[in-house]
PDB file of C-alpha atoms in Angstrom:
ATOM      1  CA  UNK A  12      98.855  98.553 123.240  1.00 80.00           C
ATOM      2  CA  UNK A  13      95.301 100.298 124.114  1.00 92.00           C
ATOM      3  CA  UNK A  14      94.530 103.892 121.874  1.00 96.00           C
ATOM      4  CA  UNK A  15      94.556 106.085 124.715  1.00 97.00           C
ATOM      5  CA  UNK A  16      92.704 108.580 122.723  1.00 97.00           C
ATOM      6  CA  UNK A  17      90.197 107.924 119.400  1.00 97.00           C
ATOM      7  CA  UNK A  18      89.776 110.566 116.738  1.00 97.00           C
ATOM      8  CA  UNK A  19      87.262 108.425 114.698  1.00 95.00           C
ATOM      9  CA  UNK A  20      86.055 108.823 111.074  1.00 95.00           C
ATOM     10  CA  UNK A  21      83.583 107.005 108.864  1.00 93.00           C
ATOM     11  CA  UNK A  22      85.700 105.095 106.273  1.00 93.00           C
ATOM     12  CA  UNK A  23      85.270 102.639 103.623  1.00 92.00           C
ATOM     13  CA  UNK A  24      87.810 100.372 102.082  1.00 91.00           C
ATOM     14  CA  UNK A  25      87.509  98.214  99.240  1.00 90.00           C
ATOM     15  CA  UNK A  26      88.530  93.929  98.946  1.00 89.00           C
ATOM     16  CA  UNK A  27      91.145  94.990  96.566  1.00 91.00           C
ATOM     17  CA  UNK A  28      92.442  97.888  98.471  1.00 91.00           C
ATOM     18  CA  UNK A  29      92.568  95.007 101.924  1.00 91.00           C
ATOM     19  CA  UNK A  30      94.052  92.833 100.034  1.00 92.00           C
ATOM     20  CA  UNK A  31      96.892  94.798  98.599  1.00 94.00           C
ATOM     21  CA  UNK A  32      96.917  96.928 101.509  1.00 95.00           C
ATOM     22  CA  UNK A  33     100.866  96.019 102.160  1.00 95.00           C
ATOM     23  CA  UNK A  34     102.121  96.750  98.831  1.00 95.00           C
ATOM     24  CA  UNK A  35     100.801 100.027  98.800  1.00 96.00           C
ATOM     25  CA  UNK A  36     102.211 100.783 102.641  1.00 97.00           C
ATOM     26  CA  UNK A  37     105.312  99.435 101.836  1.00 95.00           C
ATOM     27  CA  UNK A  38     106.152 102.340  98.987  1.00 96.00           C
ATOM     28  CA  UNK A  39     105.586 105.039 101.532  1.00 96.00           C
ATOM     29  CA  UNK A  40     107.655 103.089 103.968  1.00 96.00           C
ATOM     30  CA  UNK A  41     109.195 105.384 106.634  1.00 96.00           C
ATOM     31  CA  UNK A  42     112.889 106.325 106.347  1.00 95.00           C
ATOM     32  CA  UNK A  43     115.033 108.398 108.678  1.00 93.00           C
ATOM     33  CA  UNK A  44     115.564 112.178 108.318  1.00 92.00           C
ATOM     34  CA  UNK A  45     118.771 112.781 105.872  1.00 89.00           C
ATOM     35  CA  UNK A  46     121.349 115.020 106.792  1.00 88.00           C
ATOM     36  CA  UNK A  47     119.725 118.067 105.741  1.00 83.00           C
ATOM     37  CA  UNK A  48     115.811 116.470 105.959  1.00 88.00           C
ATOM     38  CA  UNK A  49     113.960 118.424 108.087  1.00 89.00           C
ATOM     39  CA  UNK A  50     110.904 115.862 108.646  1.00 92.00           C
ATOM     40  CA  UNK A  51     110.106 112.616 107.845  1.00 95.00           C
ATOM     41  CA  UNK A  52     106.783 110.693 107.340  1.00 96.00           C
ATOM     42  CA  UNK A  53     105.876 107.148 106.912  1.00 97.00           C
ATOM     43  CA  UNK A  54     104.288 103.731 108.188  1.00 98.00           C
ATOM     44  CA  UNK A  55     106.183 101.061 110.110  1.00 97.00           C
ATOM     45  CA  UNK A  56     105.701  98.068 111.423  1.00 96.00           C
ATOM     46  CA  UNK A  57     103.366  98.182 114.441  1.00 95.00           C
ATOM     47  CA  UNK A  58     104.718  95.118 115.480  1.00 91.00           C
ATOM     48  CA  UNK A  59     108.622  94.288 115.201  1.00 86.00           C
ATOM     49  CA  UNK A  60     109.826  92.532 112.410  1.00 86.00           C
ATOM     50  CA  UNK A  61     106.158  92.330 111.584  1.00 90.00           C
ATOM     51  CA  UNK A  62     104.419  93.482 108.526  1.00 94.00           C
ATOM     52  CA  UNK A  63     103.568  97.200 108.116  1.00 96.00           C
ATOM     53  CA  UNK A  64      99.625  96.530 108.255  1.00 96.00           C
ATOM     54  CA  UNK A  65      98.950  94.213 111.372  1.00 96.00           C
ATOM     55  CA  UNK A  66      95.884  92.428 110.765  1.00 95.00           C
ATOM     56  CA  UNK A  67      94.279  89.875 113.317  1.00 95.00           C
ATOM     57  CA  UNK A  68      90.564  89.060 112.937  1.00 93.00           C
ATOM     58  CA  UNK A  69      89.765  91.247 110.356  1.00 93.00           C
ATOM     59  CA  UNK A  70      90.914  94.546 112.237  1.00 96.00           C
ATOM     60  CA  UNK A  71      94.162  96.527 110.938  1.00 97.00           C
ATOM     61  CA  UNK A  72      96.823  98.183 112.739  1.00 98.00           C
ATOM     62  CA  UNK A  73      99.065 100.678 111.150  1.00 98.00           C
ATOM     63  CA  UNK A  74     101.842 102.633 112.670  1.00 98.00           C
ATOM     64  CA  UNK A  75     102.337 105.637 111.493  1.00 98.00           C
ATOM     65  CA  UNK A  76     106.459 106.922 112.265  1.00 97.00           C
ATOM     66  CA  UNK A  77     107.939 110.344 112.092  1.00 96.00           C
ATOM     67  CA  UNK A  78     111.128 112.191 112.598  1.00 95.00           C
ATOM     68  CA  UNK A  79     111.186 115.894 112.942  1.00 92.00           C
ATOM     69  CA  UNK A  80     114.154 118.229 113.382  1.00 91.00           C
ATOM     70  CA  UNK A  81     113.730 121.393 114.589  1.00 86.00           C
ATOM     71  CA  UNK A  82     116.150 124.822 114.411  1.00 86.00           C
ATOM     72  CA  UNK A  83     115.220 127.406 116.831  1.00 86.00           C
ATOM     73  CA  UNK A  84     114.696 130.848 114.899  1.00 89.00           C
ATOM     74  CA  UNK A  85     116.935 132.748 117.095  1.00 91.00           C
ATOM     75  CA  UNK A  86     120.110 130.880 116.425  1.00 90.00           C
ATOM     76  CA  UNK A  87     118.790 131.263 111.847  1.00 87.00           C
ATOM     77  CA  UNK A  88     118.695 134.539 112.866  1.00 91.00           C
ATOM     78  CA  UNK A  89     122.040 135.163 114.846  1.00 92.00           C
ATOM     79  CA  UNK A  90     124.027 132.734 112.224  1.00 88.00           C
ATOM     80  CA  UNK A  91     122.537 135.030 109.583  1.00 89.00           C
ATOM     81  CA  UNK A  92     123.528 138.604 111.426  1.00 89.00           C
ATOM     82  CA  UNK A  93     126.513 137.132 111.305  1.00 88.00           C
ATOM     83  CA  UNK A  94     126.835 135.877 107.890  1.00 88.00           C
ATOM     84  CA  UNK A  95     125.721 139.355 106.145  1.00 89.00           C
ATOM     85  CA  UNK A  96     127.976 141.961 108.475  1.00 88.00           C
ATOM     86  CA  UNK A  97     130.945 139.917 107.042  1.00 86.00           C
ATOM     87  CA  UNK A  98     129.574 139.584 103.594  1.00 87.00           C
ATOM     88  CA  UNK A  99     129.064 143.733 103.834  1.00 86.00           C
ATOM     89  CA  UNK A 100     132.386 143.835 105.442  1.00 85.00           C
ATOM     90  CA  UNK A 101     133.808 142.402 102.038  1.00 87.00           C
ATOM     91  CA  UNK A 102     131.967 144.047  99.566  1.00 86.00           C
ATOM     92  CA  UNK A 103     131.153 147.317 100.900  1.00 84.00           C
ATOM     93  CA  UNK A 104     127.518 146.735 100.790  1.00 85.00           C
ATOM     94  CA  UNK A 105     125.012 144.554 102.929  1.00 84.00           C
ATOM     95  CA  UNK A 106     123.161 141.072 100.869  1.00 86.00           C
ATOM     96  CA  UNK A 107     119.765 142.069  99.392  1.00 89.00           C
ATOM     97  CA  UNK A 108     116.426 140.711 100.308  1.00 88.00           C
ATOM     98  CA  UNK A 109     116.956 137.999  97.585  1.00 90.00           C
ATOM     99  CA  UNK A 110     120.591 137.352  98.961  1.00 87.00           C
ATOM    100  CA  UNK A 111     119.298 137.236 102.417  1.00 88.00           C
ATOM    101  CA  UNK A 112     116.768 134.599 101.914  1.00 90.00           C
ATOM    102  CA  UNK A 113     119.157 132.479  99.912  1.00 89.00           C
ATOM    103  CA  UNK A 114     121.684 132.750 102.730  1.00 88.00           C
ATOM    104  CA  UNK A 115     119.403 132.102 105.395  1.00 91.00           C
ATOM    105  CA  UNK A 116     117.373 128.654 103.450  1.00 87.00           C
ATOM    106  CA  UNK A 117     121.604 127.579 103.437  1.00 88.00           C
ATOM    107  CA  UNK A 118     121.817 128.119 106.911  1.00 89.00           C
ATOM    108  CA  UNK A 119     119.136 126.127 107.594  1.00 88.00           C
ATOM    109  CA  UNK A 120     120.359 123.509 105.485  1.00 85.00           C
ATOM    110  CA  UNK A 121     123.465 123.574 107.399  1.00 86.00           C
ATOM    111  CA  UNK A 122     122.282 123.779 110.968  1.00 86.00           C
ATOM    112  CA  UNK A 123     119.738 120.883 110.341  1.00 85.00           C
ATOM    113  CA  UNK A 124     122.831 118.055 109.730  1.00 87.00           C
ATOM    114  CA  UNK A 125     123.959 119.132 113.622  1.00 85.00           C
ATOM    115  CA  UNK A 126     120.323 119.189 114.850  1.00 87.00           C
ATOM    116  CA  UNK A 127     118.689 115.663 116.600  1.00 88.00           C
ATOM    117  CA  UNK A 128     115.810 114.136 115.087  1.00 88.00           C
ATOM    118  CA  UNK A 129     113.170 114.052 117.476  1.00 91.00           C
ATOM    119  CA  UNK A 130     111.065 110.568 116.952  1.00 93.00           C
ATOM    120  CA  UNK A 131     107.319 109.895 117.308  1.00 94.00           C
ATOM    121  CA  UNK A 132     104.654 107.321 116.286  1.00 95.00           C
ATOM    122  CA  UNK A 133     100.841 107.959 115.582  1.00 97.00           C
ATOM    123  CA  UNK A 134      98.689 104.401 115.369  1.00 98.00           C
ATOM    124  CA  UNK A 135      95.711 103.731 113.332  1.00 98.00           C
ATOM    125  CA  UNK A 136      93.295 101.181 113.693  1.00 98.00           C
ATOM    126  CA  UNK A 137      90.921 100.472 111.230  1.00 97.00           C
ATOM    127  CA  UNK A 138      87.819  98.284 111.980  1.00 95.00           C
ATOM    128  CA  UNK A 139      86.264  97.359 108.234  1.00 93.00           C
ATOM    129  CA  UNK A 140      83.620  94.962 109.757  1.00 89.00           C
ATOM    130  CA  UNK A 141      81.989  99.005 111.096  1.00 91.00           C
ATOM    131  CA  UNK A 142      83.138 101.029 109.013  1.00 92.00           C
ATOM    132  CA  UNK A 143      85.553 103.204 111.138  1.00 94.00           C
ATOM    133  CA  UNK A 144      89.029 104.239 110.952  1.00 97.00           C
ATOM    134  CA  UNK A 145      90.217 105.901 114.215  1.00 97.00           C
ATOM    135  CA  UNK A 146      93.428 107.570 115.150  1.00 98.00           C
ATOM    136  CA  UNK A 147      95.425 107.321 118.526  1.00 98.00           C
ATOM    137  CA  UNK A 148      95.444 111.708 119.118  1.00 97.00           C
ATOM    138  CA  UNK A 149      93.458 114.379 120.157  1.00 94.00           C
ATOM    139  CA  UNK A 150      94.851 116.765 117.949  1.00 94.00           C
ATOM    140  CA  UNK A 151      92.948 117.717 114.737  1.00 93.00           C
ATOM    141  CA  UNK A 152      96.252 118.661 113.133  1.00 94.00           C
ATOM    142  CA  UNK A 153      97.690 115.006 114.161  1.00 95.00           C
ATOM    143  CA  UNK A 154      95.181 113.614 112.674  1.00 96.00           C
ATOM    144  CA  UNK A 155      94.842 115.328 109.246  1.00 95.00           C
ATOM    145  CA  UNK A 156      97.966 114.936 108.459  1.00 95.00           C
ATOM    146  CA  UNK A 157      97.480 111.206 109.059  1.00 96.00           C
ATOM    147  CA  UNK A 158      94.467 111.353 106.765  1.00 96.00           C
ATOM    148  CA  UNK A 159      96.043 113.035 104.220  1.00 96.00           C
ATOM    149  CA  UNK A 160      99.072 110.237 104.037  1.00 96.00           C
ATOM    150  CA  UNK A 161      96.688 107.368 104.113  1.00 97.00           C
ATOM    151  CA  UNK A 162      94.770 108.956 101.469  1.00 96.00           C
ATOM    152  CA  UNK A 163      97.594 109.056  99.402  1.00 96.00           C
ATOM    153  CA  UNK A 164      99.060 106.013 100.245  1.00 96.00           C
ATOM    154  CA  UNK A 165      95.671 103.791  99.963  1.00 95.00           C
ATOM    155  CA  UNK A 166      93.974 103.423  96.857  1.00 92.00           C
ATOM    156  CA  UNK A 167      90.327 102.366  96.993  1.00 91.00           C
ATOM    157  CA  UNK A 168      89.863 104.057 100.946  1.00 94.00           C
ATOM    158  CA  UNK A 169      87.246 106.684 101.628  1.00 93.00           C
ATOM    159  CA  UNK A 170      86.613 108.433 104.393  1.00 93.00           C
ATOM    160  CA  UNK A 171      84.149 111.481 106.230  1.00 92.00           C
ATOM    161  CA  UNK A 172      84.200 112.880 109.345  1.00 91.00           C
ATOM    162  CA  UNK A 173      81.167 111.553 112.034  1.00 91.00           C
ATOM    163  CA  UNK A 174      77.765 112.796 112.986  1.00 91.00           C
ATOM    164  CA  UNK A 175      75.409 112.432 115.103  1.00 93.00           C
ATOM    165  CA  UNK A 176      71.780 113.000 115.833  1.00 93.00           C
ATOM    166  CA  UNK A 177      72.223 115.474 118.656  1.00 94.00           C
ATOM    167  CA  UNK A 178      74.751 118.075 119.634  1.00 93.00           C
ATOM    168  CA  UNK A 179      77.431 116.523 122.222  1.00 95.00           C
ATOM    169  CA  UNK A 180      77.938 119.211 124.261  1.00 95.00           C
ATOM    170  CA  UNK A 181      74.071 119.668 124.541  1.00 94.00           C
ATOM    171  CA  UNK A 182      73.557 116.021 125.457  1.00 95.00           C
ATOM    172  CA  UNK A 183      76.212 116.173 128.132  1.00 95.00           C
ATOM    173  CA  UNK A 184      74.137 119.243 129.521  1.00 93.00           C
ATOM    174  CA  UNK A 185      71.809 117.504 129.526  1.00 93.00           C
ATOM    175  CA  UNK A 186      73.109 114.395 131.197  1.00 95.00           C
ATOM    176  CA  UNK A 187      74.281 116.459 133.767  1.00 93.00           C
ATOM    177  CA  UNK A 188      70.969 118.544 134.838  1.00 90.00           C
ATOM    178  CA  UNK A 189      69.371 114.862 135.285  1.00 89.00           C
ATOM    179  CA  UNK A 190      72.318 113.771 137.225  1.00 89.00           C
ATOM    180  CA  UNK A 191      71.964 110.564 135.203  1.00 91.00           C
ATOM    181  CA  UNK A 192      74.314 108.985 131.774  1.00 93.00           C
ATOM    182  CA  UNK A 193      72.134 107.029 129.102  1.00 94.00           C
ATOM    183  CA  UNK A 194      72.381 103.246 129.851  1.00 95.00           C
ATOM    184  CA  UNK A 195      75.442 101.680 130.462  1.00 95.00           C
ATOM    185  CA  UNK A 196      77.179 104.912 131.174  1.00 97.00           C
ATOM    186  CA  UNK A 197      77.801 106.197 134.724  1.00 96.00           C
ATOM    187  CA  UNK A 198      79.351 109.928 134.810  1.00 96.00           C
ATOM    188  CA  UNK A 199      82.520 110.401 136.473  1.00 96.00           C
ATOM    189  CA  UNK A 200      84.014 113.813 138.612  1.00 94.00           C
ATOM    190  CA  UNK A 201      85.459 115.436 135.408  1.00 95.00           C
ATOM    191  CA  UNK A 202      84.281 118.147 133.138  1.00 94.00           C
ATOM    192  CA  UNK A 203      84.935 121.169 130.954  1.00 95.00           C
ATOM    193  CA  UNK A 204      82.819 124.480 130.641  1.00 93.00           C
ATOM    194  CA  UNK A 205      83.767 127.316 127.991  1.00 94.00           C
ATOM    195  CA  UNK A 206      81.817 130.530 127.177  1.00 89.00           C
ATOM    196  CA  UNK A 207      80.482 131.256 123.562  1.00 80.00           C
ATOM    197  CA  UNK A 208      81.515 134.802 123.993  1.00 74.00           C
ATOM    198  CA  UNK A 209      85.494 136.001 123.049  1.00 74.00           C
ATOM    199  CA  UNK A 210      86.983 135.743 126.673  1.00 78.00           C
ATOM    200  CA  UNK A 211      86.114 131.830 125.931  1.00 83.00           C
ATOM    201  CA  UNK A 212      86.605 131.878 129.763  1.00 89.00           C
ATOM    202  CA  UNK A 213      86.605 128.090 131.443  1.00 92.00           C
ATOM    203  CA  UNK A 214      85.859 126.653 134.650  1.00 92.00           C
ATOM    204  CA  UNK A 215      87.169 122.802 134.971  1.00 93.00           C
ATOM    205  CA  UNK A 216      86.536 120.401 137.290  1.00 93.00           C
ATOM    206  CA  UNK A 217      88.897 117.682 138.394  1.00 93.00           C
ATOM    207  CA  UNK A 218      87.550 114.709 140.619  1.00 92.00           C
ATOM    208  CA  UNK A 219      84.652 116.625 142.011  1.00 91.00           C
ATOM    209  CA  UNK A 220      81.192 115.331 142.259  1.00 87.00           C
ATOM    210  CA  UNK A 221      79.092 116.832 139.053  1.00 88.00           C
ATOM    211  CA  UNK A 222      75.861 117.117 140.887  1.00 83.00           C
ATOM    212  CA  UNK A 223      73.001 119.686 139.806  1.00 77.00           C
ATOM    213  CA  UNK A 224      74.008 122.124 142.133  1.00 74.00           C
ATOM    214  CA  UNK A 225      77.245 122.046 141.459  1.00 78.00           C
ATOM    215  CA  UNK A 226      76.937 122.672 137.694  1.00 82.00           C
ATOM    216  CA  UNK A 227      73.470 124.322 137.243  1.00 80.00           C
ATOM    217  CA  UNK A 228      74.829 127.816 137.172  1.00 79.00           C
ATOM    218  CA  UNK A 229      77.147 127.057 134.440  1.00 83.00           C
ATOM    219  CA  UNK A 230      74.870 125.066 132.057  1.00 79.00           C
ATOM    220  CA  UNK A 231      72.843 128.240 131.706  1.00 78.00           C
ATOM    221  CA  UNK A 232      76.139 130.587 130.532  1.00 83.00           C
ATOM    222  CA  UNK A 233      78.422 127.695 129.250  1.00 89.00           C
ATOM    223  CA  UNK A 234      78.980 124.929 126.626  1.00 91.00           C
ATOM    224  CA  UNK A 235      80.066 121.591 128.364  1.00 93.00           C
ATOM    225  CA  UNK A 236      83.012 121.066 126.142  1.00 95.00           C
ATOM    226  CA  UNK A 237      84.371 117.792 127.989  1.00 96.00           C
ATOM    227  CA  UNK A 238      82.513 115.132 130.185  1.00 97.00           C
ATOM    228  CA  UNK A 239      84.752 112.546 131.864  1.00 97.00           C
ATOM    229  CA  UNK A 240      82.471 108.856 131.411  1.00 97.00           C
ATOM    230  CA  UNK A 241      82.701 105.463 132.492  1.00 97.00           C
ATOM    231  CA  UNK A 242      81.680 102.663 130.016  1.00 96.00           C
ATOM    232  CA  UNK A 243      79.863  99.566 131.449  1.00 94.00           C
ATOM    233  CA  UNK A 244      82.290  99.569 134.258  1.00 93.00           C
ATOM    234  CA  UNK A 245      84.697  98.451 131.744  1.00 94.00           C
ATOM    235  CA  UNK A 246      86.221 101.352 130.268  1.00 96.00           C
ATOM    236  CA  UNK A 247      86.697 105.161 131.860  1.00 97.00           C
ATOM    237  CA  UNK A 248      87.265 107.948 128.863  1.00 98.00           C
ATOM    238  CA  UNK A 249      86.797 111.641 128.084  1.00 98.00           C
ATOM    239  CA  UNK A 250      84.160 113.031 125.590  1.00 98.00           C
ATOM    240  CA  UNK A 251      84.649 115.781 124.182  1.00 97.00           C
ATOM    241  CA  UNK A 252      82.007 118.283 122.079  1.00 95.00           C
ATOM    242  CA  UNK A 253      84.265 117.489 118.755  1.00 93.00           C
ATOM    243  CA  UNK A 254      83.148 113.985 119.458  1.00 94.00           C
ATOM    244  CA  UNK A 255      87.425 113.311 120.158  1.00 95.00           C
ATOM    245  CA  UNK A 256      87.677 110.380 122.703  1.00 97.00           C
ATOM    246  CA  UNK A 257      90.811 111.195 125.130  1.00 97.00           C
ATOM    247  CA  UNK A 258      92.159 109.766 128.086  1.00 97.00           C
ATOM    248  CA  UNK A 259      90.814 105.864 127.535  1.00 97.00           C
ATOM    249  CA  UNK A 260      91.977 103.658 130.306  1.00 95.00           C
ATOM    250  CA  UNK A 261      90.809 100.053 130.093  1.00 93.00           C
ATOM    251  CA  UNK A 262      89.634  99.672 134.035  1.00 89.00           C
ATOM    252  CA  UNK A 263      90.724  95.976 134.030  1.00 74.00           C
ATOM    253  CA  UNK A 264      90.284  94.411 130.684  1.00 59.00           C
ATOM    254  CA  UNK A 265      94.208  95.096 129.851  1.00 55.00           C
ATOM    255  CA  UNK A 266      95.131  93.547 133.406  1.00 58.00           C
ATOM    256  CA  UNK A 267      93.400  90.790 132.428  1.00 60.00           C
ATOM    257  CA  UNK A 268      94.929  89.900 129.297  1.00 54.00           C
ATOM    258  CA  UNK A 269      98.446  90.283 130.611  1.00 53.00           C
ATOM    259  CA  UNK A 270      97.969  87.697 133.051  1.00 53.00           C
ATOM    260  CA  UNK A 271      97.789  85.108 130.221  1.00 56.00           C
ATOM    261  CA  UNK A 272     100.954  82.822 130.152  1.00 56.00           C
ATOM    262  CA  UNK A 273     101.237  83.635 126.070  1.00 73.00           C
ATOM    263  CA  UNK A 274     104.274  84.592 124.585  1.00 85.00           C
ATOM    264  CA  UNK A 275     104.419  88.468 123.723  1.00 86.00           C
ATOM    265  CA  UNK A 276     103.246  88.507 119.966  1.00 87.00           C
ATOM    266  CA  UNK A 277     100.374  86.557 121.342  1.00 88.00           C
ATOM    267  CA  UNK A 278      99.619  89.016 123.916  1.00 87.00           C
ATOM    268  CA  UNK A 279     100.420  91.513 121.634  1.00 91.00           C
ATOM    269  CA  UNK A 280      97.419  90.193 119.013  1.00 92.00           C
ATOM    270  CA  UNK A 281      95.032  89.399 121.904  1.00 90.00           C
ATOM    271  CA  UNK A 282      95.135  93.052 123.201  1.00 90.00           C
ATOM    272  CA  UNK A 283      94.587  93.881 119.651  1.00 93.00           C
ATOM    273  CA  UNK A 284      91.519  92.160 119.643  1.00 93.00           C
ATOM    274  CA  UNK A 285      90.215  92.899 122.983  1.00 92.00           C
ATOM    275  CA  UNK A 286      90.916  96.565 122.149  1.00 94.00           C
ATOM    276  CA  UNK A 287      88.681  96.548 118.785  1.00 95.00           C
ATOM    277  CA  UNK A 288      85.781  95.047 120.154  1.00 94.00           C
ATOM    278  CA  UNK A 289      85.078  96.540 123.381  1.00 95.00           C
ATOM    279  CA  UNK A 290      86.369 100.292 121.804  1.00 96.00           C
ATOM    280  CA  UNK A 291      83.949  98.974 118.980  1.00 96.00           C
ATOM    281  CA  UNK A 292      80.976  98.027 121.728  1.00 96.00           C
ATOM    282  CA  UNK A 293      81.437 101.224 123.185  1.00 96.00           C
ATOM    283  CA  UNK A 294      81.473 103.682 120.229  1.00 96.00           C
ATOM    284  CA  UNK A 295      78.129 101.687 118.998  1.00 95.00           C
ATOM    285  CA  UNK A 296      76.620 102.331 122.533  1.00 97.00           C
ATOM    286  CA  UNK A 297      78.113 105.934 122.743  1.00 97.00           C
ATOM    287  CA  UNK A 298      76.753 107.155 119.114  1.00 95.00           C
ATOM    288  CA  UNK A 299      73.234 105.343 120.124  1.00 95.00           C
ATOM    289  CA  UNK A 300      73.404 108.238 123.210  1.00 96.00           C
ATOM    290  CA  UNK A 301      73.879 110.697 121.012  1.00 96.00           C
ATOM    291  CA  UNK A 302      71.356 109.925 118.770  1.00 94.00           C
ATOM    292  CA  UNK A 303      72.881 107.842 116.353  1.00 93.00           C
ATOM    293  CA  UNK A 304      75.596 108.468 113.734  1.00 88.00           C
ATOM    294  CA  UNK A 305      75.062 110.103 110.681  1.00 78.00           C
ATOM    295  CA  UNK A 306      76.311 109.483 107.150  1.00 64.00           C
ATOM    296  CA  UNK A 307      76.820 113.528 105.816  1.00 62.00           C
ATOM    297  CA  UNK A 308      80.244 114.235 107.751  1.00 68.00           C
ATOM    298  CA  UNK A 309      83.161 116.170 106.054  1.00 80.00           C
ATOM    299  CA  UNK A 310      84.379 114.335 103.593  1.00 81.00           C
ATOM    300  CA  UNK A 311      88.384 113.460 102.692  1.00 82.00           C
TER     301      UNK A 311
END
């Protein structure tokens, strides 16, 4: 149930927009691929046999489902050798460009009603009480695309990338060359270094202790890029200089919960909620380190 990564973004959604929020879902409900579909997009229930925005305590939860399939170029490209020598073989003459690129969009068509349709699922969880929207990825293009089909889907939503006060990867520099986190963080034996020139060489570190010494020579040639953090002794994450949060892992909140003799909707909705407000908790405490969040991001 926990995000295990947050790519957050200022948002704002309207009463009417909450309360209709359903409606306009269902209309860009997912559906499987068709025969000769290469990719499908849209929400599902996060739930089962739920409705397709799970609200509990005022926080949403959307699923987001795909199906993609995929032909591998070399095969397009060996069906279509083969097409045109016996086309040329008939006619005398080899298929023009304009032949060519008709033949080969039909052997695509063709190849994708034998190819599998690879599922996946991207959740959203959107916290209206603060104001964010965040996305379970990493991966800018994951989540753009996500922003682009809520936009469309959900009238009456706005939305802007975050800010903050200071630079990230200069505050984790920073954290570093005093060997100390702001309050209630503690930093863990992660971290990330990449040069500003071309080479964009890097030097990682993987459960090694991120004393001075260790990491003083780098600070002075390097951007930190990635700093791995505990939160309150609660939550352990990765930060990242794009302000991405990746690799969340609830220390023992999630235990915790599942203990509870509840049935598993009722585990499923208590997660939820123990999910939005510590995640919220620590992305208040987090933006306060960097110097607070801003209100000019990129807007959507």
């Amino acid at each position: 149930m926990w995000f295990k990564n947050l790519s957050i973004f200022k948002m704002a959604l309207t009463s009417a927009a909450i309360q209709n929020l359903n409606q306009s879902l269902e209309k860009h409900r997912f559906a499987p691929c068709l025969p000769s579909q290469a990719e499908s997009v849209g929400f599902a229930p996060p739930r089962e046999h739920g409705n397709i925005a799970h609200v509990v305590g005022g926080q949403i939860l959307l699923c987001i489902q795909c199906e993609k399939k995929t032909v591998p170029s070399k095969v397009v490209e060996r069906e279509l050798k083969k097409k045109c020598a016996e086309i040329a073989q008939q006619q005398g003459y080899a298929p023009g460009r304009k032949a060519r690129k008709e033949l080969k969009e039909r052997i695509i068509d063709e190849l994708l009603t034998r190819a599998f349709a690879v599922p996946g699922q991207l959740r959203v969880w959107i916290d209206p009480v603060n104001g964010f929207l965040c996305i379970d990825t990493s991966s800018p293009t994951a989540a753009d695309r996500a922003i682009k089909l809520l936009l469309k889907a959900v009238d009456g939503l706005t939305m802007e990338g975050i800010t903050v006060g200071n630079t990230p990867s200069e505050c984790m520099k920073m954290w570093l060359g005093n060997e100390e986190a702001p309050q209630g963080f503690t930093i863990d034996q992660d971290a990330k270094f990449v040069s500003e020139g071309e080479d964009k060489a890097t030097v990682k570190f993987s459960n090694h202790p991120l004393d001075y010494l260790t990491t003083r020579d780098l600070m002075g040639r390097k951007d930190c890029v990635e700093l791995a953090l505990t939160w309150r002794d609660k939550i352990s994450f990765v930060l990242t200089s794009n302000l991405n949060i990746k690799r969340i892992n609830p220390l023992s909140l999630l235990q915790e919960n599942d203990q509870k003799g509840e049935s598993a909707d009722e585990r499923f909705d208590g997660d939820l909620t123990l999910m939005a407000g510590e995640l919220s908790a620590l992305m208040g405490d987090l933006g306060e380190a960097l110097g607070g969040f801003a209100n000019f991001g990129q807007k959507y």
